[in-house]
């Protein structure tokens, strides 16, 4: 039986471009996710995972993060969409945040150690979002899908298959240099 290792954390995460991220804390640069990559629920890259909402009108995600020492048996409602990936985190402290957010929207979850972790994502509630939107399109705060995200250590280090973003173009390199100068972060 799996044992919960840390205190679960949760929060209300803003949605931009139909997704939010879970990433290692302390990254010098935010993760770069391709918007043209085919996906259903998740897209892993090194030190981060993009999690996509199902609805066009979803404004927020109610996110619950859990760290386990082995594969958990408990999950979300039976009708939830579920997907499992393996992601390598170089820092054991992770959090969820909106794509455009400058700080985490959840508390920080401490994994057992840096390295590869299985991540199971459960998503549900898009029907509720659609009902709220149909009844009152201005009720943005109530247009929230729900997520349970469970982490446990991966035994096989060869199972990690991240999407590797393409090299930065000239304009992106310039933008990165300006952001580095403006924030005082040196690579």
Coordinates of C-alpha atoms in Angstrom, one line a residue:
X1 CA 0.0 0.0 0.0
X2 CA 1.3 3.4 -0.9
X3 CA 2.1 5.9 1.9
X4 CA 1.6 9.6 1.4
X5 CA 5.1 11.2 2.0
X6 CA 4.3 14.8 2.4
X7 CA 1.5 17.1 3.2
X8 CA -0.6 17.6 0.0
X9 CA -0.8 21.1 -1.3
X10 CA -3.5 22.7 -3.4
X11 CA -4.5 26.0 -4.9
X12 CA -6.6 27.8 -7.5
X13 CA -4.4 28.1 -10.7
X14 CA -5.1 30.5 -13.5
X15 CA -5.4 29.1 -17.0
X16 CA -3.8 30.7 -20.1
X17 CA -3.5 29.1 -23.5
X18 CA -5.6 26.2 -22.1
X19 CA -2.9 24.9 -19.7
X20 CA -1.0 25.5 -16.5
X21 CA 2.4 24.1 -15.4
X22 CA 3.9 22.1 -12.6
X23 CA 7.6 22.8 -12.4
X24 CA 10.7 22.6 -10.2
X25 CA 11.1 25.7 -8.1
X26 CA 14.2 27.8 -8.7
X27 CA 14.4 27.4 -12.5
X28 CA 16.3 30.3 -14.1
X29 CA 14.0 30.4 -17.1
X30 CA 10.4 29.4 -17.3
X31 CA 9.7 26.2 -19.2
X32 CA 8.9 26.5 -22.9
X33 CA 6.0 24.5 -24.2
X34 CA 5.1 24.2 -27.9
X35 CA 1.6 25.3 -28.7
X36 CA 1.5 23.2 -31.8
X37 CA 2.4 19.9 -30.1
X38 CA -0.4 17.3 -30.2
X39 CA -1.5 16.5 -26.6
X40 CA -4.5 15.4 -24.7
X41 CA -4.0 16.0 -21.0
X42 CA -0.2 16.4 -20.3
X43 CA 3.0 17.3 -22.1
X44 CA 6.2 16.6 -20.1
X45 CA 9.5 18.5 -20.6
X46 CA 12.6 18.5 -18.3
X47 CA 11.7 19.9 -14.9
X48 CA 8.1 20.7 -15.9
X49 CA 4.8 19.3 -17.0
X50 CA 2.1 21.2 -18.9
X51 CA -1.4 20.1 -17.9
X52 CA -4.2 21.0 -20.3
X53 CA -7.8 21.8 -19.5
X54 CA -10.6 20.2 -21.5
X55 CA -13.0 23.2 -21.9
X56 CA -12.8 26.3 -24.0
X57 CA -14.3 28.4 -21.2
X58 CA -12.2 27.1 -18.3
X59 CA -10.6 30.0 -16.5
X60 CA -9.2 28.2 -13.4
X61 CA -8.0 24.8 -12.2
X62 CA -8.5 23.6 -8.7
X63 CA -5.3 21.7 -8.3
X64 CA -4.4 19.2 -5.6
X65 CA -0.8 17.8 -5.5
X66 CA 0.2 14.7 -3.7
X67 CA 3.6 13.0 -3.2
X68 CA 3.7 9.2 -2.6
X69 CA 6.5 6.7 -2.0
X70 CA 4.9 4.2 -4.4
X71 CA 2.1 4.1 -6.9
X72 CA -1.1 5.3 -5.2
X73 CA -4.3 3.2 -5.4
X74 CA -6.7 6.1 -4.6
X75 CA -7.5 8.6 -7.2
X76 CA -10.2 10.8 -8.5
X77 CA -13.8 10.1 -9.5
X78 CA -14.3 7.2 -12.0
X79 CA -15.5 9.6 -14.7
X80 CA -12.2 11.6 -14.7
X81 CA -9.8 11.8 -17.6
X82 CA -6.5 10.2 -16.4
X83 CA -3.0 10.1 -17.9
X84 CA 0.3 9.0 -16.5
X85 CA 3.7 10.3 -17.6
X86 CA 7.3 10.2 -16.3
X87 CA 9.1 13.5 -15.6
X88 CA 12.6 14.2 -14.4
X89 CA 12.8 16.9 -11.8
X90 CA 16.3 18.3 -10.9
X91 CA 14.9 20.0 -7.7
X92 CA 12.6 18.1 -5.3
X93 CA 10.5 21.2 -4.6
X94 CA 7.7 21.6 -7.2
X95 CA 4.6 23.8 -7.5
X96 CA 1.8 24.5 -9.9
X97 CA 1.3 27.9 -11.5
X98 CA -0.5 29.6 -14.4
X99 CA 1.5 29.9 -17.6
X100 CA 1.6 33.7 -17.3
X101 CA 2.0 33.8 -13.5
X102 CA 5.2 35.1 -11.9
X103 CA 4.8 33.0 -8.7
X104 CA 3.3 29.6 -7.7
X105 CA -0.4 29.4 -7.3
X106 CA -0.2 26.3 -5.0
X107 CA 2.0 25.6 -2.0
X108 CA 5.3 23.9 -2.7
X109 CA 5.2 20.1 -2.7
X110 CA 8.4 18.3 -1.7
X111 CA 9.1 15.1 -3.6
X112 CA 11.1 12.3 -1.9
X113 CA 14.2 13.3 -4.0
X114 CA 15.2 14.9 -7.3
X115 CA 15.1 12.6 -10.2
X116 CA 12.5 10.8 -12.4
X117 CA 8.9 10.6 -11.0
X118 CA 5.8 9.1 -12.4
X119 CA 3.0 11.6 -12.5
X120 CA -0.7 10.6 -12.7
X121 CA -3.1 13.4 -13.6
X122 CA -6.8 13.2 -13.0
X123 CA -9.0 15.8 -14.6
X124 CA -12.8 16.4 -14.3
X125 CA -15.4 19.1 -14.2
X126 CA -15.6 20.5 -17.7
X127 CA -19.3 19.8 -17.8
X128 CA -19.7 22.1 -14.8
X129 CA -17.7 24.8 -16.5
X130 CA -19.9 24.6 -19.6
X131 CA -23.1 24.9 -17.5
X132 CA -21.7 27.9 -15.6
X133 CA -20.7 29.6 -18.8
X134 CA -24.1 28.9 -20.4
X135 CA -25.9 30.4 -17.3
X136 CA -23.6 33.4 -16.8
X137 CA -20.5 34.0 -19.0
X138 CA -19.3 36.6 -16.5
X139 CA -19.0 34.1 -13.6
X140 CA -15.4 33.5 -14.3
X141 CA -14.3 32.3 -10.8
X142 CA -16.8 29.4 -11.1
X143 CA -15.4 28.2 -14.4
X144 CA -12.9 25.8 -12.8
X145 CA -12.0 22.2 -13.7
X146 CA -10.6 20.0 -11.0
X147 CA -7.2 18.1 -11.0
X148 CA -5.5 15.6 -8.7
X149 CA -1.8 15.2 -9.5
X150 CA 0.0 12.4 -7.9
X151 CA 3.8 11.9 -7.9
X152 CA 5.9 8.8 -7.0
X153 CA 9.5 7.8 -7.7
X154 CA 10.2 6.1 -11.0
X155 CA 12.5 3.1 -10.8
X156 CA 13.6 3.0 -14.5
X157 CA 15.5 6.1 -15.3
X158 CA 15.3 5.2 -19.0
X159 CA 11.5 5.7 -19.1
X160 CA 11.7 9.5 -19.2
X161 CA 10.8 10.9 -22.6
X162 CA 10.5 14.7 -22.5
X163 CA 9.5 16.9 -25.3
X164 CA 12.6 18.9 -26.1
X165 CA 11.8 22.5 -27.2
X166 CA 13.5 23.7 -30.4
X167 CA 16.5 26.0 -30.2
X168 CA 15.6 29.6 -29.5
X169 CA 15.3 31.9 -32.6
X170 CA 17.0 35.2 -32.8
X171 CA 14.0 37.2 -31.4
X172 CA 13.6 34.7 -28.5
X173 CA 17.3 34.9 -27.7
X174 CA 17.0 38.7 -27.6
X175 CA 13.9 38.5 -25.4
X176 CA 15.7 36.0 -23.0
X177 CA 18.7 38.4 -22.8
X178 CA 16.5 41.3 -22.0
X179 CA 14.6 39.3 -19.3
X180 CA 17.9 38.1 -17.8
X181 CA 19.2 41.7 -17.6
X182 CA 15.9 43.0 -16.2
X183 CA 15.6 40.4 -13.5
X184 CA 19.3 40.3 -12.6
X185 CA 19.5 36.5 -13.2
X186 CA 22.8 35.4 -14.7
X187 CA 23.1 32.0 -16.4

